[in-house]
mmCIF file of C-alpha atoms (C1' of nucleotides) and ligand atoms in Angstrom:
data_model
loop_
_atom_site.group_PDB
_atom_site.id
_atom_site.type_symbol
_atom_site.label_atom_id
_atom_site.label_comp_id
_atom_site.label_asym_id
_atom_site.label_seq_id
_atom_site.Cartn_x
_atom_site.Cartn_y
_atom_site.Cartn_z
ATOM 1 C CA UNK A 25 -36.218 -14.998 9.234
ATOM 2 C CA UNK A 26 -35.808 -12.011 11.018
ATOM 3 C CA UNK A 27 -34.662 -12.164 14.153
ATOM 4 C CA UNK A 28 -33.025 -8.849 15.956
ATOM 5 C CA UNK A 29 -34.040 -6.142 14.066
ATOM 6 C CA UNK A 30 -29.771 -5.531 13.689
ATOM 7 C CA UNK A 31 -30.117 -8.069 10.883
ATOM 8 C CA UNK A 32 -33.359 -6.283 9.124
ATOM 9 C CA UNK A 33 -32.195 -4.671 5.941
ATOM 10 C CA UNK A 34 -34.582 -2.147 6.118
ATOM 11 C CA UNK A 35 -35.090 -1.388 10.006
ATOM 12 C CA UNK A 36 -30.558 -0.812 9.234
ATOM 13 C CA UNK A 37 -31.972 1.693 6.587
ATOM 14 C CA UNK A 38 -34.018 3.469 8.420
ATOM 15 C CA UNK A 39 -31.722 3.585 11.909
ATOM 16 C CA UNK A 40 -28.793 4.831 8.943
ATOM 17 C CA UNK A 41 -31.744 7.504 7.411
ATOM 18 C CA UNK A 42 -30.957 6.377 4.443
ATOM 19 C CA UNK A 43 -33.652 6.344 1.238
ATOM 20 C CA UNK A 44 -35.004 2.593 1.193
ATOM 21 C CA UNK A 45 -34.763 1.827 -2.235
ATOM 22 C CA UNK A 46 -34.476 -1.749 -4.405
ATOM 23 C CA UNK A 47 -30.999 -1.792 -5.231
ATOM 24 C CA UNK A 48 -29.654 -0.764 -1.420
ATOM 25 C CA UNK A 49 -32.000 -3.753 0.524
ATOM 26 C CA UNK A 50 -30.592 -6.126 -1.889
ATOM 27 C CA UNK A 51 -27.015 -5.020 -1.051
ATOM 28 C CA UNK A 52 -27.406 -4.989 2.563
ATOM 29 C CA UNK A 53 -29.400 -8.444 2.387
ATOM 30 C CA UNK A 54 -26.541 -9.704 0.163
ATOM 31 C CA UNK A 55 -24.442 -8.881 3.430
ATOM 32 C CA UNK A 56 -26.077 -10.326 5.836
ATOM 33 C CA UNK A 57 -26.740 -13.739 4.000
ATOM 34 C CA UNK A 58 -22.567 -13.878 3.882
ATOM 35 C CA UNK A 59 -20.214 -15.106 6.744
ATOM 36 C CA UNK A 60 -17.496 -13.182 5.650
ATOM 37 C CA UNK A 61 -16.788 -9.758 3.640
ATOM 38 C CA UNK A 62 -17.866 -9.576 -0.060
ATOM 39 C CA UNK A 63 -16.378 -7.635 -3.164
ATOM 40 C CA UNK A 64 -18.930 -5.694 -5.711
ATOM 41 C CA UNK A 65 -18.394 -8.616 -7.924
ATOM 42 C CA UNK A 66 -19.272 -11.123 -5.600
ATOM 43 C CA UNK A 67 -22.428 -9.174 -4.127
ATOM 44 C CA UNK A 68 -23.490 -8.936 -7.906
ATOM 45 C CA UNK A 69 -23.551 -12.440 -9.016
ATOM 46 C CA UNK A 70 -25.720 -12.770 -4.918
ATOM 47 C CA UNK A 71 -28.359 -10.444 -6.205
ATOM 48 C CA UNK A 72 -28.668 -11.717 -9.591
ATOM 49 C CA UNK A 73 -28.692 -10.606 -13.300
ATOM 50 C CA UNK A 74 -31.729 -8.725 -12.411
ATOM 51 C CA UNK A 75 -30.116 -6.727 -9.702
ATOM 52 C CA UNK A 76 -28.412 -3.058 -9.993
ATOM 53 C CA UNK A 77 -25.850 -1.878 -11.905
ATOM 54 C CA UNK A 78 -22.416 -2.478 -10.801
ATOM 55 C CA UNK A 79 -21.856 1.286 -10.208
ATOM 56 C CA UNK A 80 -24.911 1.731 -8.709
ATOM 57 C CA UNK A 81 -23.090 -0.652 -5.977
ATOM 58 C CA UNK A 82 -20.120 0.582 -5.349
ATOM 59 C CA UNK A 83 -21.893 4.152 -4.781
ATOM 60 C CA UNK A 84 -24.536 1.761 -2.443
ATOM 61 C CA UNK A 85 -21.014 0.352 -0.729
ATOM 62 C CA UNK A 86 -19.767 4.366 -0.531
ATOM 63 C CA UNK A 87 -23.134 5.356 1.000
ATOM 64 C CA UNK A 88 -22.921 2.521 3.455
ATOM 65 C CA UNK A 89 -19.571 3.465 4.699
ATOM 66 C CA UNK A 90 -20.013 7.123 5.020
ATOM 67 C CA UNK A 91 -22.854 5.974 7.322
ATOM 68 C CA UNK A 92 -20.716 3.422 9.358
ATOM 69 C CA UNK A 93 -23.210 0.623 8.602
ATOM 70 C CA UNK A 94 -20.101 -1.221 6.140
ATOM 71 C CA UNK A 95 -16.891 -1.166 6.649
ATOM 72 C CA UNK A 96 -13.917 -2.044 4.174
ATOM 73 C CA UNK A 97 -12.813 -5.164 5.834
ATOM 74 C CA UNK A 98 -9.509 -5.718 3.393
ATOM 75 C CA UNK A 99 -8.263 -5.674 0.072
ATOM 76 C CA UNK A 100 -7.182 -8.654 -1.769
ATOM 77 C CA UNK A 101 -6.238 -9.619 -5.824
ATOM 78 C CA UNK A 102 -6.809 -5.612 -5.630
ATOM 79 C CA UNK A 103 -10.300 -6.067 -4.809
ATOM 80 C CA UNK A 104 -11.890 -4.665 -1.541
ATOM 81 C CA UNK A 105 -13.750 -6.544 0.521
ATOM 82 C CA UNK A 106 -16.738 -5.175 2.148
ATOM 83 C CA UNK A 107 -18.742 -6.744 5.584
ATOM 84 C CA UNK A 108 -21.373 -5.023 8.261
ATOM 85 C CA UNK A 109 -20.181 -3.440 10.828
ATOM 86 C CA UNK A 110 -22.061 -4.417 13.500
ATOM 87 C CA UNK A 111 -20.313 -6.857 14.939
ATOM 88 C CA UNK A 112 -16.915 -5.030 16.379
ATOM 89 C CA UNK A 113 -15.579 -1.347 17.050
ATOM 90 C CA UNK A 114 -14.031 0.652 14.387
ATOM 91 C CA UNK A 115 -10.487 0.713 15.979
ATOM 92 C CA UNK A 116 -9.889 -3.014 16.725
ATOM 93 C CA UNK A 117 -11.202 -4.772 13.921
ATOM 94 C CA UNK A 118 -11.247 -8.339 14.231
ATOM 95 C CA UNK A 119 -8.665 -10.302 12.701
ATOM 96 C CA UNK A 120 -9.730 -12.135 9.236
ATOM 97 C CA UNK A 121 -8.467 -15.771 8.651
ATOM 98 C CA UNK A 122 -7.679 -16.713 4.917
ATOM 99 C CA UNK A 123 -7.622 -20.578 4.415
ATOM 100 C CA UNK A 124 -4.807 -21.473 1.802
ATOM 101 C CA UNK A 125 -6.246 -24.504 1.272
ATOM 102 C CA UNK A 126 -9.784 -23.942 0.054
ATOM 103 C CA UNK A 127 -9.608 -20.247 -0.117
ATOM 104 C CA UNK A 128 -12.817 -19.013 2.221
ATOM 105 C CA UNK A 129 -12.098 -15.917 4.251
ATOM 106 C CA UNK A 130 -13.388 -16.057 7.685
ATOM 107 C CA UNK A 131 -14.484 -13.119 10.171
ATOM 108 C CA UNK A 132 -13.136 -14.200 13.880
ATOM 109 C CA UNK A 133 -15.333 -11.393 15.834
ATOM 110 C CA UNK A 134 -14.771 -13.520 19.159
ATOM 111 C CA UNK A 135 -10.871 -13.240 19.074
ATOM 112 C CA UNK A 136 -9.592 -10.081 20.801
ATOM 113 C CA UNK A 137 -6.003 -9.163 19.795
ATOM 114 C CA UNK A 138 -4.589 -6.801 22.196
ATOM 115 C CA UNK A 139 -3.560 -3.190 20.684
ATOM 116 C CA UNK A 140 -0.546 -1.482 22.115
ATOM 117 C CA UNK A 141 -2.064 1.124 24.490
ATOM 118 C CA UNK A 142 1.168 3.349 24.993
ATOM 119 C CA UNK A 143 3.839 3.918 21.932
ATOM 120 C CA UNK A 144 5.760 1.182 19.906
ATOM 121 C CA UNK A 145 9.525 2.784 19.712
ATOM 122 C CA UNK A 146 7.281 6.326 19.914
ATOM 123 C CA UNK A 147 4.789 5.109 17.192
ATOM 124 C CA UNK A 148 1.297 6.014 18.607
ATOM 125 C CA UNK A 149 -1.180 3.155 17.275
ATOM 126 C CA UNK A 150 -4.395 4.089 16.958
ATOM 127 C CA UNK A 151 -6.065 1.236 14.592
ATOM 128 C CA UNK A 152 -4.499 -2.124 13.678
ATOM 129 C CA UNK A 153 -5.309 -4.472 10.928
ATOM 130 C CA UNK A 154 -4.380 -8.273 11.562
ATOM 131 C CA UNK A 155 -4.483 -10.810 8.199
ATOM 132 C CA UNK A 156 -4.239 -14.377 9.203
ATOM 133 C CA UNK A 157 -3.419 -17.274 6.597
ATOM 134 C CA UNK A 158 -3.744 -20.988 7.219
ATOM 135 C CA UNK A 159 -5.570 -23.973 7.669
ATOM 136 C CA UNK A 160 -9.444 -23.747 8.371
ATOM 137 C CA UNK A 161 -11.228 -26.550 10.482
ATOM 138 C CA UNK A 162 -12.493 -28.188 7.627
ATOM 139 C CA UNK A 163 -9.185 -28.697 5.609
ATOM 140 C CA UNK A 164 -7.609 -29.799 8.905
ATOM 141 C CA UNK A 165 -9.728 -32.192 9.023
ATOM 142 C CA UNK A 166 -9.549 -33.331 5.231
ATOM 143 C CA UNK A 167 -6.191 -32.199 3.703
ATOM 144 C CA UNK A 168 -7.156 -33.481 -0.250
ATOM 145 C CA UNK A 169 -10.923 -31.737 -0.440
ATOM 146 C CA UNK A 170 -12.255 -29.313 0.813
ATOM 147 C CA UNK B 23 29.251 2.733 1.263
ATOM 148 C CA UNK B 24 29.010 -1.246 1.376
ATOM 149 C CA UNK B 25 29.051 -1.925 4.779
ATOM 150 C CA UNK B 26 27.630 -5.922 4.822
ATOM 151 C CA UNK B 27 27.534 -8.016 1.484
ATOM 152 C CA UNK B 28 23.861 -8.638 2.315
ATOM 153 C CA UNK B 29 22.905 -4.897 1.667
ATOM 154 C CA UNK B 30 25.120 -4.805 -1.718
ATOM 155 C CA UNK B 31 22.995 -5.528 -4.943
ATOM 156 C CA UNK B 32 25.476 -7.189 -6.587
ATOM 157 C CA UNK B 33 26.486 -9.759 -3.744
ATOM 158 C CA UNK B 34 22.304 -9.943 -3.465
ATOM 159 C CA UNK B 35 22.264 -10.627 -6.982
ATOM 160 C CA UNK B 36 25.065 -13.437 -7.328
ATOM 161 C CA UNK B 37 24.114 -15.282 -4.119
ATOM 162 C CA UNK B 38 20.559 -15.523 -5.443
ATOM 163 C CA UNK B 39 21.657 -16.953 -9.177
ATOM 164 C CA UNK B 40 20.434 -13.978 -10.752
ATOM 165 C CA UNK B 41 21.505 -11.848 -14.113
ATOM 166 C CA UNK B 42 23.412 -9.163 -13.426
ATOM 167 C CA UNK B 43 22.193 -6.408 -15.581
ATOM 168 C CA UNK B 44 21.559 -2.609 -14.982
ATOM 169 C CA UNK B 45 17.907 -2.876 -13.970
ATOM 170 C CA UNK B 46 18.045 -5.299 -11.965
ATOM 171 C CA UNK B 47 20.722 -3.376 -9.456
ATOM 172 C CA UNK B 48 18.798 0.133 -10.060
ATOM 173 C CA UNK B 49 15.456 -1.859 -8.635
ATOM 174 C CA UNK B 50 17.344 -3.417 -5.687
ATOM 175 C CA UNK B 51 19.422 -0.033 -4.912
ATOM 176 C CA UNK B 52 15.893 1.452 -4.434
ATOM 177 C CA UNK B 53 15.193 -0.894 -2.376
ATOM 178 C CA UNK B 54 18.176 -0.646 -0.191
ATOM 179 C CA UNK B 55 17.900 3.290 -0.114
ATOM 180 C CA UNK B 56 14.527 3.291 1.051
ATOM 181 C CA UNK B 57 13.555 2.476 5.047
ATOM 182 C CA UNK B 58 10.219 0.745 3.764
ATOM 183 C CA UNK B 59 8.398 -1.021 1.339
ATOM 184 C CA UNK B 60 8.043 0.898 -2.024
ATOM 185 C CA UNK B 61 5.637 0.444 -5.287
ATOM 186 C CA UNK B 62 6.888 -0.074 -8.973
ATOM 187 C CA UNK B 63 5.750 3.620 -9.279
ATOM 188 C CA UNK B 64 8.407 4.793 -6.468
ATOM 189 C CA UNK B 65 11.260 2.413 -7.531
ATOM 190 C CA UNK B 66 10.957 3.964 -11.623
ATOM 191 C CA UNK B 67 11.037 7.807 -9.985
ATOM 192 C CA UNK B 68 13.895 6.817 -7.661
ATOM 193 C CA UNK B 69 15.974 5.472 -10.197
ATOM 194 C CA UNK B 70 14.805 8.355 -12.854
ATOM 195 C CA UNK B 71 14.191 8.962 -16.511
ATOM 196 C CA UNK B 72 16.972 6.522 -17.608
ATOM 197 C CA UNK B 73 15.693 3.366 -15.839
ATOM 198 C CA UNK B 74 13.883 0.744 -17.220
ATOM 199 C CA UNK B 75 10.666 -0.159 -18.292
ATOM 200 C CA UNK B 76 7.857 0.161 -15.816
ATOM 201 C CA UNK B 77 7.023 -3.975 -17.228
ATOM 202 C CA UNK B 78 10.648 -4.431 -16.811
ATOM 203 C CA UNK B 79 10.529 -3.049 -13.176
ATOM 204 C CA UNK B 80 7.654 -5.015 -12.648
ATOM 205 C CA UNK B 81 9.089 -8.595 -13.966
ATOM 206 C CA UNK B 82 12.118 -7.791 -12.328
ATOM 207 C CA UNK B 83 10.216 -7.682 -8.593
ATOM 208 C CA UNK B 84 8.514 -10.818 -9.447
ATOM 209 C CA UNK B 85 11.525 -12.513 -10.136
ATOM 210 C CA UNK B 86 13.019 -11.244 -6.913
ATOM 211 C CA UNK B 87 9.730 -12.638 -4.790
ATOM 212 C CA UNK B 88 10.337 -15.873 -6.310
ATOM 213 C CA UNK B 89 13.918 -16.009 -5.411
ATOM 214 C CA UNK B 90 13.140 -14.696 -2.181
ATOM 215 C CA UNK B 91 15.002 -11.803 -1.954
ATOM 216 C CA UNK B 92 11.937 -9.773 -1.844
ATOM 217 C CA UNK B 93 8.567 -9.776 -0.513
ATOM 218 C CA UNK B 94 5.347 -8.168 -1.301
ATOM 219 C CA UNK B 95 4.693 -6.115 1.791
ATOM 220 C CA UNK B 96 1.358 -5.065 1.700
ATOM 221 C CA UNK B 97 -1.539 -3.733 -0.716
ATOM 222 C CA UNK B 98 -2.058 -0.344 -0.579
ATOM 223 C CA UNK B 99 -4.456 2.279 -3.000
ATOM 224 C CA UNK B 100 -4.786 -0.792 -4.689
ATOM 225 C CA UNK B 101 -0.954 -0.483 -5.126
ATOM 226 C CA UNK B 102 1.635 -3.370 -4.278
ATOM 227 C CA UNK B 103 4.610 -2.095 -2.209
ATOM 228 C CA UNK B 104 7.724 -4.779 -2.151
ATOM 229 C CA UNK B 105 10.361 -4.712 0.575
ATOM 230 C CA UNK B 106 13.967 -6.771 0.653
ATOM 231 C CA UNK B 107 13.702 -10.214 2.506
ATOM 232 C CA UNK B 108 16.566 -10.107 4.543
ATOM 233 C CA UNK B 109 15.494 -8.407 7.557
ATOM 234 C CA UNK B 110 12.982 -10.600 8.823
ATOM 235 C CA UNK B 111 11.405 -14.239 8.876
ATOM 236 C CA UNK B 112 8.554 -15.353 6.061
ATOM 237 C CA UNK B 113 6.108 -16.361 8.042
ATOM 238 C CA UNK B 114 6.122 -13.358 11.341
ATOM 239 C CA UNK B 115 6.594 -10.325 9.230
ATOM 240 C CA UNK B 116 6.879 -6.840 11.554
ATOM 241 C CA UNK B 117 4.083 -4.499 11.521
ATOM 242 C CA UNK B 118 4.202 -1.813 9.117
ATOM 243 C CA UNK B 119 3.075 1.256 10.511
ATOM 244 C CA UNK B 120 1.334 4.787 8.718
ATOM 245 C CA UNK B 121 0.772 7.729 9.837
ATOM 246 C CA UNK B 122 -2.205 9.294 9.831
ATOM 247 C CA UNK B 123 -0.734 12.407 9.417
ATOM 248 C CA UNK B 124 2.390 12.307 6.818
ATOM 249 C CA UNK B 125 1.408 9.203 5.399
ATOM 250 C CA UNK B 126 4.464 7.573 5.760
ATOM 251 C CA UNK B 127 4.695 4.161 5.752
ATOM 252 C CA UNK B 128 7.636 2.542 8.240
ATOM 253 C CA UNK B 129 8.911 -0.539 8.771
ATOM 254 C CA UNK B 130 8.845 -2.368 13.173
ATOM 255 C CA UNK B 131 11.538 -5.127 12.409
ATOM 256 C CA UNK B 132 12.302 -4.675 16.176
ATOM 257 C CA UNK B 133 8.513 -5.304 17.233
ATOM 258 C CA UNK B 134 8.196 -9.066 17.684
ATOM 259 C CA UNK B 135 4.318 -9.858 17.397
ATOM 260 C CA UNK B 136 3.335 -13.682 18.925
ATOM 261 C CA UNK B 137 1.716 -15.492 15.990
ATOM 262 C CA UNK B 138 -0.894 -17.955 17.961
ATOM 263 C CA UNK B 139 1.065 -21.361 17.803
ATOM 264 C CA UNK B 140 -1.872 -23.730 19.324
ATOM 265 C CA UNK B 141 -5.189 -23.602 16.549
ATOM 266 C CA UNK B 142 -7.629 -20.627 17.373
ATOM 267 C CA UNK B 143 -11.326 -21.511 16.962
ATOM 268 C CA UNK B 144 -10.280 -24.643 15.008
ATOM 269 C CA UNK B 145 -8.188 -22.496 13.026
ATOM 270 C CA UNK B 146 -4.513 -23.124 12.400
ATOM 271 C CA UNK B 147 -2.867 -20.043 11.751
ATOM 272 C CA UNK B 148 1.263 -20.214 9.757
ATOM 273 C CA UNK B 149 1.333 -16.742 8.699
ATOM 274 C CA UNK B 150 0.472 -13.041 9.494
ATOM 275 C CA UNK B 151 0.266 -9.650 8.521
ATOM 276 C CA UNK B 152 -0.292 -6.644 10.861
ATOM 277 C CA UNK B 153 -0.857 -3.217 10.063
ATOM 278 C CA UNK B 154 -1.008 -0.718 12.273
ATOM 279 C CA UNK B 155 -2.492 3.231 11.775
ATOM 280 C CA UNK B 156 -1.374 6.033 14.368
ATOM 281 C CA UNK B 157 0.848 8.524 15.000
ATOM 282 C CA UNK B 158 4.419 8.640 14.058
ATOM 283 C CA UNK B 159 6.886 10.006 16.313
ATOM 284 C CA UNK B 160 7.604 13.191 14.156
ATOM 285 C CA UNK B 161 4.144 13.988 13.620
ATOM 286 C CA UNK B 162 3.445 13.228 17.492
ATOM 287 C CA UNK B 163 6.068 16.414 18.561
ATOM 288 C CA UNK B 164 4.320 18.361 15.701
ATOM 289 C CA UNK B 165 0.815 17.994 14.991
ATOM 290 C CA UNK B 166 0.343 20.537 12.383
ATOM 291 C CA UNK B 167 3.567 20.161 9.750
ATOM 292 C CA UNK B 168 5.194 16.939 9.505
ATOM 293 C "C1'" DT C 12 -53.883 12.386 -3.624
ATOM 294 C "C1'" DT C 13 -50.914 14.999 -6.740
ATOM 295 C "C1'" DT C 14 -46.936 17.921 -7.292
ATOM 296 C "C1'" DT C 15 -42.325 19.129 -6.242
ATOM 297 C "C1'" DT C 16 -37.635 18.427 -5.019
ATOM 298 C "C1'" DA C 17 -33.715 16.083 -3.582
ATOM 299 C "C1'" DT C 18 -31.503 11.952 -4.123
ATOM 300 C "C1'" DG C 19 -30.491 7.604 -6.458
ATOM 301 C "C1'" DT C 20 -29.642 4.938 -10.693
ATOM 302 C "C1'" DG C 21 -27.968 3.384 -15.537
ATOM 303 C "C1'" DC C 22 -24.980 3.941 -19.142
ATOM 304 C "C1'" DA C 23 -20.750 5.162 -21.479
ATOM 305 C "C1'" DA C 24 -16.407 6.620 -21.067
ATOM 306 C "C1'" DC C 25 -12.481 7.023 -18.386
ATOM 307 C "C1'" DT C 26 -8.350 6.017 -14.967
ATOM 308 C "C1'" DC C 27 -4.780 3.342 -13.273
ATOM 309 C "C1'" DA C 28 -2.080 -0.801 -11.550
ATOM 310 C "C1'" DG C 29 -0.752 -4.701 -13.373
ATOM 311 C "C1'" DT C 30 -0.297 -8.419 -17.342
ATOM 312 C "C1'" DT C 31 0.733 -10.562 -21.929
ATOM 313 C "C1'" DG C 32 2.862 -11.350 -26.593
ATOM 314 C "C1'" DC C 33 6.491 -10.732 -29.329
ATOM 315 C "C1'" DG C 34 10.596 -9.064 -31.551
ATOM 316 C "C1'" DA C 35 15.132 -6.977 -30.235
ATOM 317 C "C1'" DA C 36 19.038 -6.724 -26.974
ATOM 318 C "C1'" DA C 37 22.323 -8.508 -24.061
ATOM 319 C "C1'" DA C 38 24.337 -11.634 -20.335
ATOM 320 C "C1'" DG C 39 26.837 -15.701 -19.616
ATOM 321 C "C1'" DA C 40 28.710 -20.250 -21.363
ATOM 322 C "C1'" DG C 41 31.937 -22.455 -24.376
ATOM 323 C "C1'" DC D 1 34.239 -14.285 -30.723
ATOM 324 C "C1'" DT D 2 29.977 -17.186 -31.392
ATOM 325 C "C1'" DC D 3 25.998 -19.314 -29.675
ATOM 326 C "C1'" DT D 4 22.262 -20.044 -26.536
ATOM 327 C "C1'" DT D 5 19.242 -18.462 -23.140
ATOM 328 C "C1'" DT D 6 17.363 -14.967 -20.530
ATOM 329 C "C1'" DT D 7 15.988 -10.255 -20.171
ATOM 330 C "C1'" DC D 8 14.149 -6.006 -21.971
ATOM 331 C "C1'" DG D 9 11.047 -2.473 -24.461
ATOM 332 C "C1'" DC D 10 7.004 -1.492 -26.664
ATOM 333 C "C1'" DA D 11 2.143 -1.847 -27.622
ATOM 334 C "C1'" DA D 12 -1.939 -3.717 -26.538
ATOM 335 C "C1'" DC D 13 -4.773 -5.624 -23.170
ATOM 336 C "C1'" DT D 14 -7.292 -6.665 -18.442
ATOM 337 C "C1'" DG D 15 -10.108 -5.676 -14.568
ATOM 338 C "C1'" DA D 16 -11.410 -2.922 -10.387
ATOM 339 C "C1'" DG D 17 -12.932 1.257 -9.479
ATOM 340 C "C1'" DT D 18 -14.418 6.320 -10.817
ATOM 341 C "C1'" DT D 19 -16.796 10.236 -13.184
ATOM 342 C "C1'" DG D 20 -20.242 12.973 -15.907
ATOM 343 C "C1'" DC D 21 -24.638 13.329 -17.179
ATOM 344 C "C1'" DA D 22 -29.403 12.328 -18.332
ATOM 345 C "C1'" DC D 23 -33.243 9.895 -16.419
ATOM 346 C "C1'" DA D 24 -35.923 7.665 -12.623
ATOM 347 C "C1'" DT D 25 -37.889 7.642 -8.118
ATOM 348 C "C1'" DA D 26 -38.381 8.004 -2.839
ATOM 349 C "C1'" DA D 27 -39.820 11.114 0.214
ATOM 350 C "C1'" DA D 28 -41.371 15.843 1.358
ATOM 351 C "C1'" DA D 29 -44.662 19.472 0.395
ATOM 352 C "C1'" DA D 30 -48.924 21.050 -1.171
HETATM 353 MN MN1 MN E 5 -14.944 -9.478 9.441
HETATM 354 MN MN1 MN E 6 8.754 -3.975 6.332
HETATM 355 ZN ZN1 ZN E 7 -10.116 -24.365 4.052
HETATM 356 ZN ZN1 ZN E 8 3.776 11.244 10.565
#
DNA sequence: TTTTTATGTGCAACTCAGTTGCGAAAAGAG
DNA sequence: CTCTTTTCGCAACTGAGTTGCACATAAAAA
């Protein structure tokens, strides 16, 4: 179940020194169950009706981002999106594919867009966001269902 | 004033099939003034205390998405910011770039970005969206006032 | 272990961008 | 000008996210 200690809810805790309580292992576990980034809402309905307050987890989400462990991945329908960020660096995040089809989100960690290292037209880019929208292997494959 | 037809609201207007009423050529003479996307917020102060409705402004720019004169350029503060159409392709939009610094938000119609045409991890990408975060020119000459 | 203290949590109320319903106004057709 | 259709203004609503405050609890101190 637990293989590198990365994907431990509580070893991340306790690498993050951050209080090990309840409500913040069933965040992070809510995390690392997903493939992709998660709203509040959506990490909510994971834990279950008996699971914190929705407050509690956007101050959890807060915490979590102060301490580099989470990182905003995008917004969407004017919800952000939250995933671990252990997988990539901070200033080239990997792109996120959107499937118009069927709707999932995907993280593409193994694609490496190139950032412009000198200016664009004198515009110094430090960070870059990419958004992709499309088909995902699966619709390809069946265009009707998903 | 008028230079091309395509930046006049009224030509805009008529070559779209659209009403031609006072709020709809205040909304798209914002648009036109500003060099990059703006929110209903910044299109009802530009036009001022006599414009319209902040609903009206609001069904106005969705009636201008669906004719495809303008787009929704990106989501940000949880804030939608719409841009005219007529500068650049659907599906390969230009970066939008913000500074750090000023917080300005600019428009890199000249920047050409290659969209992946051949699937990527089984994924078959049609449209994206790149943002970019840096340094703008001004703010690179003077980092301490904008 | 028990006590103490700093931090975390739940609840209610609030903010703010955007939406909806409906009656009044006005653009365009005839 | 008259009629029909679309647009507009207002009020009320929605839903994500925030704030203030009292209470609970993890971890440090005794
Ligand atoms: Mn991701
Ligand atoms: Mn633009
Ligand atoms: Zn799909
Ligand atoms: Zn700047």
């Amino acid at each position: 179940m637990t293989a590198r200690p990365e994907h431990d809810a509580v070893t991340i805790l306790q690498s993050a020194r951050l209080r090990r309580t309840a409500p913040r292992i069933a965040v992070l576990e809510s995390l690392l169950a997903s493939d992709g980034p998660l709203t509040q809402e959506q990490i909510t309905a994971h834990i279950g009706p008996r699971g914190p307050n929705r407050v509690t987890v956007y101050r959890i989400l807060e915490s979590f981002v102060a301490a580099g462990v989470v990182r905003q991945a995008f917004l969407r329908d004017r919800a952000q999106h939250y995933e671990l960020a252990h997988c990539c660096p901070r200033h080239r995040v990997h792109p996120h594919f959107t499937c118009t089809q069927c709707g999932k989100t995907c993280c593409l960690p193994e694609v490496d867009l190139p950032m412009p290292a000198a200016p664009v037209n004198g515009f110094l880019v430090s960070r870059q966001r990419v958004e992709w929208e499309g088909l995902c292997p699966s619709c390809r494959q069946s265009p009707a269902a998903d």
